XYZ file of C-alpha atoms in Angstrom:
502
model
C 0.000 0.000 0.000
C 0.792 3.474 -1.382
C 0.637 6.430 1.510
C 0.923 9.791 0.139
C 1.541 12.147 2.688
C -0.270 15.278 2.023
C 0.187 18.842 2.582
C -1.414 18.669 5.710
C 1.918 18.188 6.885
C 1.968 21.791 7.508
C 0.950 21.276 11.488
C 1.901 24.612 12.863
C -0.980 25.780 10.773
C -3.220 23.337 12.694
C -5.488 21.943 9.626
C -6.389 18.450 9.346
C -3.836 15.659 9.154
C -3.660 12.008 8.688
C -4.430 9.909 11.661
C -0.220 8.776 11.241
C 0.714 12.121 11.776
C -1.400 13.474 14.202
C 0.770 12.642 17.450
C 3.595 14.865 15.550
C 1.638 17.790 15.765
C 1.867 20.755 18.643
C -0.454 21.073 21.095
C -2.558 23.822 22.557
C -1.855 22.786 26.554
C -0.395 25.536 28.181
C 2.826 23.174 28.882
C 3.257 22.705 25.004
C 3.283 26.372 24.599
C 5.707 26.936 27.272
C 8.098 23.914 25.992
C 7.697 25.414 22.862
C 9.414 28.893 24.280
C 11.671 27.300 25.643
C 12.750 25.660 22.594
C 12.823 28.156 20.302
C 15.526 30.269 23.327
C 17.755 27.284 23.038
C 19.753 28.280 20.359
C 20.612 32.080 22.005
C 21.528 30.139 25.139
C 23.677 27.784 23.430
C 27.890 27.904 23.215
C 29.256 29.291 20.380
C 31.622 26.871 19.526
C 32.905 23.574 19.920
C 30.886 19.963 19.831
C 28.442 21.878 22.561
C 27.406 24.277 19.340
C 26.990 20.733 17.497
C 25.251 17.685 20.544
C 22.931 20.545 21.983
C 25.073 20.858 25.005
C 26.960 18.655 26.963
C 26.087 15.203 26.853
C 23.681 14.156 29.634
C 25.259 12.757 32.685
C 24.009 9.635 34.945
C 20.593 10.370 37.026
C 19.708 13.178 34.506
C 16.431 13.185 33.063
C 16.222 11.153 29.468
C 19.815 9.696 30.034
C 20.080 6.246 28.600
C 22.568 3.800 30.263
C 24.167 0.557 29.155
C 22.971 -0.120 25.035
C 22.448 3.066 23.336
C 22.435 1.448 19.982
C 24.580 2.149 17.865
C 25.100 4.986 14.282
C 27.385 4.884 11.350
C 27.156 8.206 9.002
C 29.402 9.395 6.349
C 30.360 12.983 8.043
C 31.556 12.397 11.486
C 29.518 15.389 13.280
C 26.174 14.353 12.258
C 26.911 10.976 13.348
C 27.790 12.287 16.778
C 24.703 14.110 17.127
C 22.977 11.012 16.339
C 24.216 9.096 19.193
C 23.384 12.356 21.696
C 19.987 12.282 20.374
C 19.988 8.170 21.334
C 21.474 9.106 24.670
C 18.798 11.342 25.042
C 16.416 8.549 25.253
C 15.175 9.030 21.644
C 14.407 6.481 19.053
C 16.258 5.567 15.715
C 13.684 7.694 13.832
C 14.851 10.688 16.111
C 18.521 10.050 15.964
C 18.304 9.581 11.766
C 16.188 13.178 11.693
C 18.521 14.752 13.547
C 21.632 13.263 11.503
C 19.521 14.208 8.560
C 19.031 17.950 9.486
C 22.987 18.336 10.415
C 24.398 16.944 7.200
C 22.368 19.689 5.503
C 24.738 21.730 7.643
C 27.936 19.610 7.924
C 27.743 17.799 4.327
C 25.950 19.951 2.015
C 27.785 18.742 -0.998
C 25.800 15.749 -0.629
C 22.780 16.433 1.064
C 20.381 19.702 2.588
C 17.537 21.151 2.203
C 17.312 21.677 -0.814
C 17.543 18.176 -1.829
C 16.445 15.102 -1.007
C 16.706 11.012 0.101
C 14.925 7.717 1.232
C 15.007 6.134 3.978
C 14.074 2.154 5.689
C 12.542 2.205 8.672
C 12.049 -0.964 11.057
C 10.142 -0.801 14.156
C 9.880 -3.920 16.041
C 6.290 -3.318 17.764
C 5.097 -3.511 14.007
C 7.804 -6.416 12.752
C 7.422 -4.354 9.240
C 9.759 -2.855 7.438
C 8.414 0.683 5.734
C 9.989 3.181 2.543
C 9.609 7.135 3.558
C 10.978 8.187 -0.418
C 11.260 11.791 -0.807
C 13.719 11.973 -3.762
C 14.536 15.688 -5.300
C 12.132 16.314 -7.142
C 11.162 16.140 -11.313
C 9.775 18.846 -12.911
C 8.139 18.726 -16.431
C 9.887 20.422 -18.061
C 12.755 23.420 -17.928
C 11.240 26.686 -16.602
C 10.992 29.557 -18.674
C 14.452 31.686 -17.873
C 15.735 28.849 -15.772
C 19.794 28.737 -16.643
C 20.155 25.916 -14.006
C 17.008 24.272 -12.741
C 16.346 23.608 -9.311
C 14.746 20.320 -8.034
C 12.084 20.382 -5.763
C 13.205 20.108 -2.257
C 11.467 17.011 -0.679
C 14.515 16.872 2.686
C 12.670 18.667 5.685
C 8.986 16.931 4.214
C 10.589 13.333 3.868
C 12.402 14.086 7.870
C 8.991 15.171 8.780
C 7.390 11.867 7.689
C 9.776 9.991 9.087
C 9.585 11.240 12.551
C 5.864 11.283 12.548
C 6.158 7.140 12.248
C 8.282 6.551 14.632
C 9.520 9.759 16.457
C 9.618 9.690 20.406
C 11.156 13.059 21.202
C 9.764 16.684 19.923
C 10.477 17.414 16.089
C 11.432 20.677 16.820
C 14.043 19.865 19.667
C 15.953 17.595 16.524
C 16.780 20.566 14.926
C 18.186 22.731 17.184
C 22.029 20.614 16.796
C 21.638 21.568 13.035
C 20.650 25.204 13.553
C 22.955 26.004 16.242
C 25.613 24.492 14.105
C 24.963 26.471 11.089
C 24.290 29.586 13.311
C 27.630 29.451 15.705
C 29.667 27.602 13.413
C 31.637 24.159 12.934
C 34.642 22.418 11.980
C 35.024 21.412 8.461
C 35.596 17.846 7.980
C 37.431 15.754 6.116
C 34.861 14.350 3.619
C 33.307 17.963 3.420
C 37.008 19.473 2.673
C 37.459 16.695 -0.056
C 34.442 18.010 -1.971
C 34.469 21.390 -1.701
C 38.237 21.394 -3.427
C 36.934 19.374 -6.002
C 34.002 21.920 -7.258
C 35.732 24.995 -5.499
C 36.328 26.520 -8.692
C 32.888 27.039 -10.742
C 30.926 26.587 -6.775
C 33.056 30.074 -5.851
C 30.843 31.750 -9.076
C 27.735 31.812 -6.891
C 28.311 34.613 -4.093
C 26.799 32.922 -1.218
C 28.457 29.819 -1.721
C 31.936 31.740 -1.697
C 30.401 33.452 1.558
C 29.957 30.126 3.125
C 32.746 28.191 2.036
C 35.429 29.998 0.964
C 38.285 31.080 3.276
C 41.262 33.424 2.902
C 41.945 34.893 -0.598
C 39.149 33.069 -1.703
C 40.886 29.582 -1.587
C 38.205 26.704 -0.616
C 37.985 26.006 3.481
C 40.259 23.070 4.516
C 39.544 20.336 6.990
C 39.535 21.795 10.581
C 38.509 25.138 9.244
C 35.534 27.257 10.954
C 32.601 27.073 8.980
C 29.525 29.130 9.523
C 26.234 29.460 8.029
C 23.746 32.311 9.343
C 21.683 32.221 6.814
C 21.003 28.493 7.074
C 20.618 29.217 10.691
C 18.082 30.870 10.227
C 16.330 28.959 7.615
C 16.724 26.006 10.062
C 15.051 28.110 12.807
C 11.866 29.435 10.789
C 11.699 25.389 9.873
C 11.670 24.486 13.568
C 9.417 27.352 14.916
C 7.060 27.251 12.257
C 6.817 23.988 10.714
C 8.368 22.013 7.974
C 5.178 23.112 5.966
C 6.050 26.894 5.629
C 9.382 25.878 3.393
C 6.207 24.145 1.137
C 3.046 26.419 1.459
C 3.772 29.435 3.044
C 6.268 32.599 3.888
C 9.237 30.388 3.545
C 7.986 29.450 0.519
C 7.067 32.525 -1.102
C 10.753 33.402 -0.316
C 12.217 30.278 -2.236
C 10.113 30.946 -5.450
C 11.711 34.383 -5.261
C 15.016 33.649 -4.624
C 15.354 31.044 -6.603
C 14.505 33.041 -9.437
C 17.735 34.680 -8.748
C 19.538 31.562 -8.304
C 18.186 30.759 -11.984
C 16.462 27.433 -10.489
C 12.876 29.201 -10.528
C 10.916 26.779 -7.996
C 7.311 27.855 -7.558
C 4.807 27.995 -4.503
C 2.536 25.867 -6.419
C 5.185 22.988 -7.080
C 6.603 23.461 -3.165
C 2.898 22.691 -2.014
C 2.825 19.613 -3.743
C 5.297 17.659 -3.208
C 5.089 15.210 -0.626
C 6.715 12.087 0.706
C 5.397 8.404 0.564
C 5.242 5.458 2.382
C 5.746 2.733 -0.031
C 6.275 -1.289 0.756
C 10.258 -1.972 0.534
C 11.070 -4.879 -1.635
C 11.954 -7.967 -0.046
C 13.761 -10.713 -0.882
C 14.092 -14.299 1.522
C 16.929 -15.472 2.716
C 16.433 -18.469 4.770
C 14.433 -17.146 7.891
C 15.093 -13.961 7.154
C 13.857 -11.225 4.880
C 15.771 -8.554 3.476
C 14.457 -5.238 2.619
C 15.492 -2.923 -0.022
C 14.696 1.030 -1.274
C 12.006 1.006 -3.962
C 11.310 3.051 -6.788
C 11.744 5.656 -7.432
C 14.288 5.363 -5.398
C 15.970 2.830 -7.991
C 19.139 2.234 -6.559
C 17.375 -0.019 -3.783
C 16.137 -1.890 -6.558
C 19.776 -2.429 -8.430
C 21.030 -3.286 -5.163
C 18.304 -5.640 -4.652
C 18.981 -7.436 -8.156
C 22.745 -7.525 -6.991
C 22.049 -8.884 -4.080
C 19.813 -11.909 -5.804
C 22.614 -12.309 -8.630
C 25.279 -12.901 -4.895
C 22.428 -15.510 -3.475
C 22.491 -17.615 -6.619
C 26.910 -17.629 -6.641
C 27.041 -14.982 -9.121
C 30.883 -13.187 -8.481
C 30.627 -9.438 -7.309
C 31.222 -7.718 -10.990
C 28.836 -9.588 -12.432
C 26.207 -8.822 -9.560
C 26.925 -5.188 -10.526
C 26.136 -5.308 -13.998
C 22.915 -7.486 -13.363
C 22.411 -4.477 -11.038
C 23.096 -2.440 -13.041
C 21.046 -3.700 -16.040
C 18.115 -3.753 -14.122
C 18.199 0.183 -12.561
C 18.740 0.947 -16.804
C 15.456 -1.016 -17.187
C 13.432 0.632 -14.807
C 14.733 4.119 -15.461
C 14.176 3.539 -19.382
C 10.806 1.528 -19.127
C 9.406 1.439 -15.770
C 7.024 -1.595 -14.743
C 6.945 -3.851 -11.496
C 10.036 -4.166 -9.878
C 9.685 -7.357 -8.856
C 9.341 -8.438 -12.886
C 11.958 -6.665 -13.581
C 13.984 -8.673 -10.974
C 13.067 -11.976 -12.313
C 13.572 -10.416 -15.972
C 16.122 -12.792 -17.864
C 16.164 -10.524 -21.186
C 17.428 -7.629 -20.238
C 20.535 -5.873 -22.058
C 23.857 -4.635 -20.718
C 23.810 -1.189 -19.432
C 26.281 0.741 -17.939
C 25.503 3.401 -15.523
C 27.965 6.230 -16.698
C 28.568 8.775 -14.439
C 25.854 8.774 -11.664
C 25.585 12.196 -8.928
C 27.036 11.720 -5.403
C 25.284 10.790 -2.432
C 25.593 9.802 1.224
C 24.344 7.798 3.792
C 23.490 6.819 7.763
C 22.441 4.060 9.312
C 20.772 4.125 13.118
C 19.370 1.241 15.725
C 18.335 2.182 18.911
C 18.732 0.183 22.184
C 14.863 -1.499 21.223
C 15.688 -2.865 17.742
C 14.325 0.344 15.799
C 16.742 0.419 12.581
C 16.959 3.364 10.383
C 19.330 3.647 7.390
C 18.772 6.210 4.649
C 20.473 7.834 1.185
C 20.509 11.448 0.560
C 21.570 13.092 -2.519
C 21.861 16.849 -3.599
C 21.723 14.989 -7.576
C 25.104 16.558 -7.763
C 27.811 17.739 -5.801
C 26.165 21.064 -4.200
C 23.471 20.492 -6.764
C 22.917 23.402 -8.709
C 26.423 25.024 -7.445
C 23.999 28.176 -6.466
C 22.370 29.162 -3.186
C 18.996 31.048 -3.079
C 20.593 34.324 -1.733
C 19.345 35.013 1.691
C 18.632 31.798 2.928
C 21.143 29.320 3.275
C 20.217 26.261 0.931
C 21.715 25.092 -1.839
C 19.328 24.363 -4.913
C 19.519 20.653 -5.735
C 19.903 19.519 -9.689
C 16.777 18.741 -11.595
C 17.097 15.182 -12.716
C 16.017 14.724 -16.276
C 16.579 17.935 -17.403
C 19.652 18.499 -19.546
C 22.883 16.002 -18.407
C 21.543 15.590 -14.842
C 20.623 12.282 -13.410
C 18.742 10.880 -10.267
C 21.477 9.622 -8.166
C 21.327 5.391 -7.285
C 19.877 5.982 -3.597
C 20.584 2.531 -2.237
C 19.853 1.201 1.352
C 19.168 -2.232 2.953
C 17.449 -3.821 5.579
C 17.743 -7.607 7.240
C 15.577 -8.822 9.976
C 13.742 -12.494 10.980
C 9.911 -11.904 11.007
C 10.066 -15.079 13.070
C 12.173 -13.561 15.901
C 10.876 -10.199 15.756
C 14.683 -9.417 15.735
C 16.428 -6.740 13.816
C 19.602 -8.348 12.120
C 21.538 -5.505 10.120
C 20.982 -2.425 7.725
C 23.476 -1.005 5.171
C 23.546 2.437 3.331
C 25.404 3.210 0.400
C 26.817 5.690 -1.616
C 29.956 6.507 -4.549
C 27.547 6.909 -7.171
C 27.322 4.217 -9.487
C 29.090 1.827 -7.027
C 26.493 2.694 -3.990
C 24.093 -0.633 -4.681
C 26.798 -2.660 -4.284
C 27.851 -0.997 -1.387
C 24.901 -2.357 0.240
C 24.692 -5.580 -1.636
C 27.605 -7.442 -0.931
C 28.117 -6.816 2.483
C 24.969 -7.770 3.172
C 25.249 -10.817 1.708
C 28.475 -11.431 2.700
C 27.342 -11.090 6.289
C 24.555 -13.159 6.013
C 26.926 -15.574 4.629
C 28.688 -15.951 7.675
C 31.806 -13.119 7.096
C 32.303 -11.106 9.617
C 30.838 -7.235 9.755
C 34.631 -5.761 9.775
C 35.585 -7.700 6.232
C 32.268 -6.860 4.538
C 32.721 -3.226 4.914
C 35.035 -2.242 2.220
C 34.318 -4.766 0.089
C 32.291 -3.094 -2.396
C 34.393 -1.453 -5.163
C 35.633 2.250 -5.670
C 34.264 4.192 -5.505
C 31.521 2.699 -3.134
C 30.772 3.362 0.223
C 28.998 1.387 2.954
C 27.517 1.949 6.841
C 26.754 -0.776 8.623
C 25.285 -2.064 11.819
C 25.133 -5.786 12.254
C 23.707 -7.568 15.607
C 23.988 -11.542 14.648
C 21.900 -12.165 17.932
C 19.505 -9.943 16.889
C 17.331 -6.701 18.818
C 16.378 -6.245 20.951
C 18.108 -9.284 23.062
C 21.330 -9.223 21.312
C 23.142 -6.495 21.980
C 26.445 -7.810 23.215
C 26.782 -9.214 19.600
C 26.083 -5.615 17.690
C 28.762 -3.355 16.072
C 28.555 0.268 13.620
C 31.033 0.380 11.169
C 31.802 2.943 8.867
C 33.880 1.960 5.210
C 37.410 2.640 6.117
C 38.237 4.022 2.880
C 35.990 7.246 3.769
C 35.921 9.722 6.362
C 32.913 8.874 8.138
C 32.169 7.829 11.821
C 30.391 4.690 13.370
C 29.785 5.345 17.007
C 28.017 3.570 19.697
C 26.881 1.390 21.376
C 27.368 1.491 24.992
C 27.224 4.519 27.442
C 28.621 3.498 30.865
């Protein structure tokens, strides 16, 4: 079943909502509204630099209210700040859902080469209560066609929607509260890292042309900011800030929005109200493949890379060898993207042609469980590096590409799932990125795992320039947490962190 989450998203406006969303949305009690002041002061009270400026404070201390001890869970992300705001937010007492938003809303600050708000991702969400497995796809949007006196169209932004969505299914702490780390990061500033420093000096040259992406990123006599660098972002701040006081729905349907079309017009990406207000995230059914007592999910379309990754993970099961995975992979995204029809045909399809993938845009990816089995792992993509390579002035975000308009294509967003149905019993998720190699990167360590490998050699294994983040727990979650480790690919500069607070 198809759930198409509507415009009613837009809770700080208080109109209807789906039944799903409702518990997301603020309430009138006189203790809401003062939590609600309070929140919105925590970002003037907050240190200006530092990891305080990035965990939302120190991190809580035995006997304090919300501290978690023992099995936090566990969080393996691509840019290592976001990943350690993950964990505070699972130290915090917050689910998977809440640690992945979080993550999600400070890569937009930490990594937005790769991801932000003007872009967009998919995500797999397990909750044990349910023993299902869900899609929240909110890709970048299409748009029909090139806008008139568009030089560099802008995708639709789907990121703070498809964060929205999933929160509302499995959230436990206040939206609002998850983006303070982001906006006080942007605001007061942060370290550049290493896998942020490696892509700004690759674009740093035709990114510098746009003046508020110089502003942001460039340092000294205009060279590109290196790693360990101070990096701040008002503007985003305060994007950020007008997101978390008045609602993910005013970047879609209301001031915020009016703002976008306007300055994206500068930014030559010329967005409109109209196509803000509808585009929405949805719930779709993963697809899932057995193995043995187990069942392991994949991204769906559009999110296609979840469906090359779940070919290449079939063509592994039946002894293919790992290039040849790839190019049944492969093969199969090229089918879909050229033909459409059901994924699962296409995955049993035996006449299908060689394709290669070409060049494919950059992505990135975290994966999140929580100390009750609650596994997240997502893809985000920006359909290029920085997307468009312009900011809409006066705001902070970086215009994502529009895929199939002119050379630019959807990036593979690839993520995968494994838990027994039988057991009720998370086993492990994978995200992947490095363009064309990222279904891979969560094919064959996946099945290499389930093989029998251990977690340490399957990360890594995938080929350049592919990049994985794992968690595994063999004994399965909840119930197994002795046996459960994050791991980040070695080759990158990302962070796994976790999974015990003492």
């Amino acid at each position: 079943m198809t759930t198409s989450l509507v415009p009613a998203i837009e809770v700080a406006r208080g109109r209807d909502m789906p039944a799903s969303l409702a518990r997301s949305a603020p309430s009138s009690h006189p203790s809401a509204r003062r939590r609600a002041a309070a929140l919105a002061l925590l970002p003037l009270l907050a240190a200006c630099g530092g990891m305080d400026a990035m965990t939302g404070g120190a991190t809580p201390q035995a006997g304090e209210e919300g501290f978690v001890r023992g099995f936090l869970g566990g969080v393996a992300a691509e840019e290592p700040r976001a990943a350690l705001i993950a964990r505070n937010v699972l130290s915090a007492g917050g689910s998977a859902a809440d640690a992945a938003v979080a993550a999600g809303f400070a890569l937009s600050v930490t990594l937005p080469s790769r991801a932000g708000l003007g872009g967009g991702g998919a995500c797999l969400l397990y909750v044990p209560s349910r023993n299902e497995v869900e899609a929240i796809v909110f890709p970048a949007g299409r748009r029909a066609a090139v806008p008139a006196g568009a030089d560099r169209p802008a995708a639709v932004p789907l990121m703070a929607r498809g964060l929205f969505a999933l929160h509302a299914r499995a959230g436990r702490r206040p939206f609002e509260e998850l983006i303070v780390p982001a906006e006080q990061a942007a605001r007061f500033g942060t370290e550049v890292s290493r896998a942020f420093a490696a892509d700004l000096a690759a674009v740093s040259g035709p990114l510098f042309a746009d003046p508020g992406a110089a502003a942001a990123f460039a340092g000294p006599g205009g060279q590109p900011l290196a790693s360990g660098a101070r990096m701040t972002q008002v503007d985003l701040g305060g994007t950020l800030a007008s997101l978390r006081t008045a609602g993910v729905g005013d970047l879609h349907q209301g001031a915020l929005a009016r703002r976008l079309e306007e300055t994206s017009r500068a930014a030559g990406g010329m967005l409109t109200v109209a196509e803000l207000r509808e585009a929405v995230p949805e719930v779709l059914p993963p697809l899932q493949l057995r193995a043995g007592n187990e069942l392991v999910s994949f991204l769906p379309p559009p999110a296609d890379g979840g469906l090359a990754a779940a070919a290449a993970f079939a063509a592994l099961q039946a002894g293919a060898a790992p290039d040849a995975a790839a190019a049944r992979g492969d093969a199969v995204a090229a089918a879909w993207r050229s033909r459409g029809g059901a994924p699962m045909t296409l995955l049993a399809a035996t006449d299908l042609p060689a394709a290669s993938p070409g060049l494919l845009p950059a992505s990135t990816g975290l994966t999140v469980v929580d100390r009750d089995g609650m596994a997240v792992t997502c893809a985000f993509s920006m359909n290029n590096l920085f997307g468009t390579g312009r900011m809409a002035p006066g705001t902070g975000i970086i215009l994502a590409a529009a895929p199939g308009l002119g050379q630019v294509r959807p990036a593979l967003l690839s993520a995968g799932l494994v838990h027994a149905p039988n057991l009720r019993g998370f086993r492990a998720a994978a995200a992947g990125s490095g363009q064309q190699a990222a279904p891979m990167a969560v094919a064959l360590p996946l099945a290499r795992l389930l093989g029998g490998s251990p977690a340490a050699g399957a990360v890594g294994s995938a080929a350049e320039p592919g990049r994985t983040q794992l968690m595994s727990c063999p004994r399965y979650l909840p119930g197994g947490e002795a046996s459960c480790v994050a791991l980040t690919d070695p080759r990158g500069a990302g962070l796994a962190v976790g999974a015990v607070d003492r």
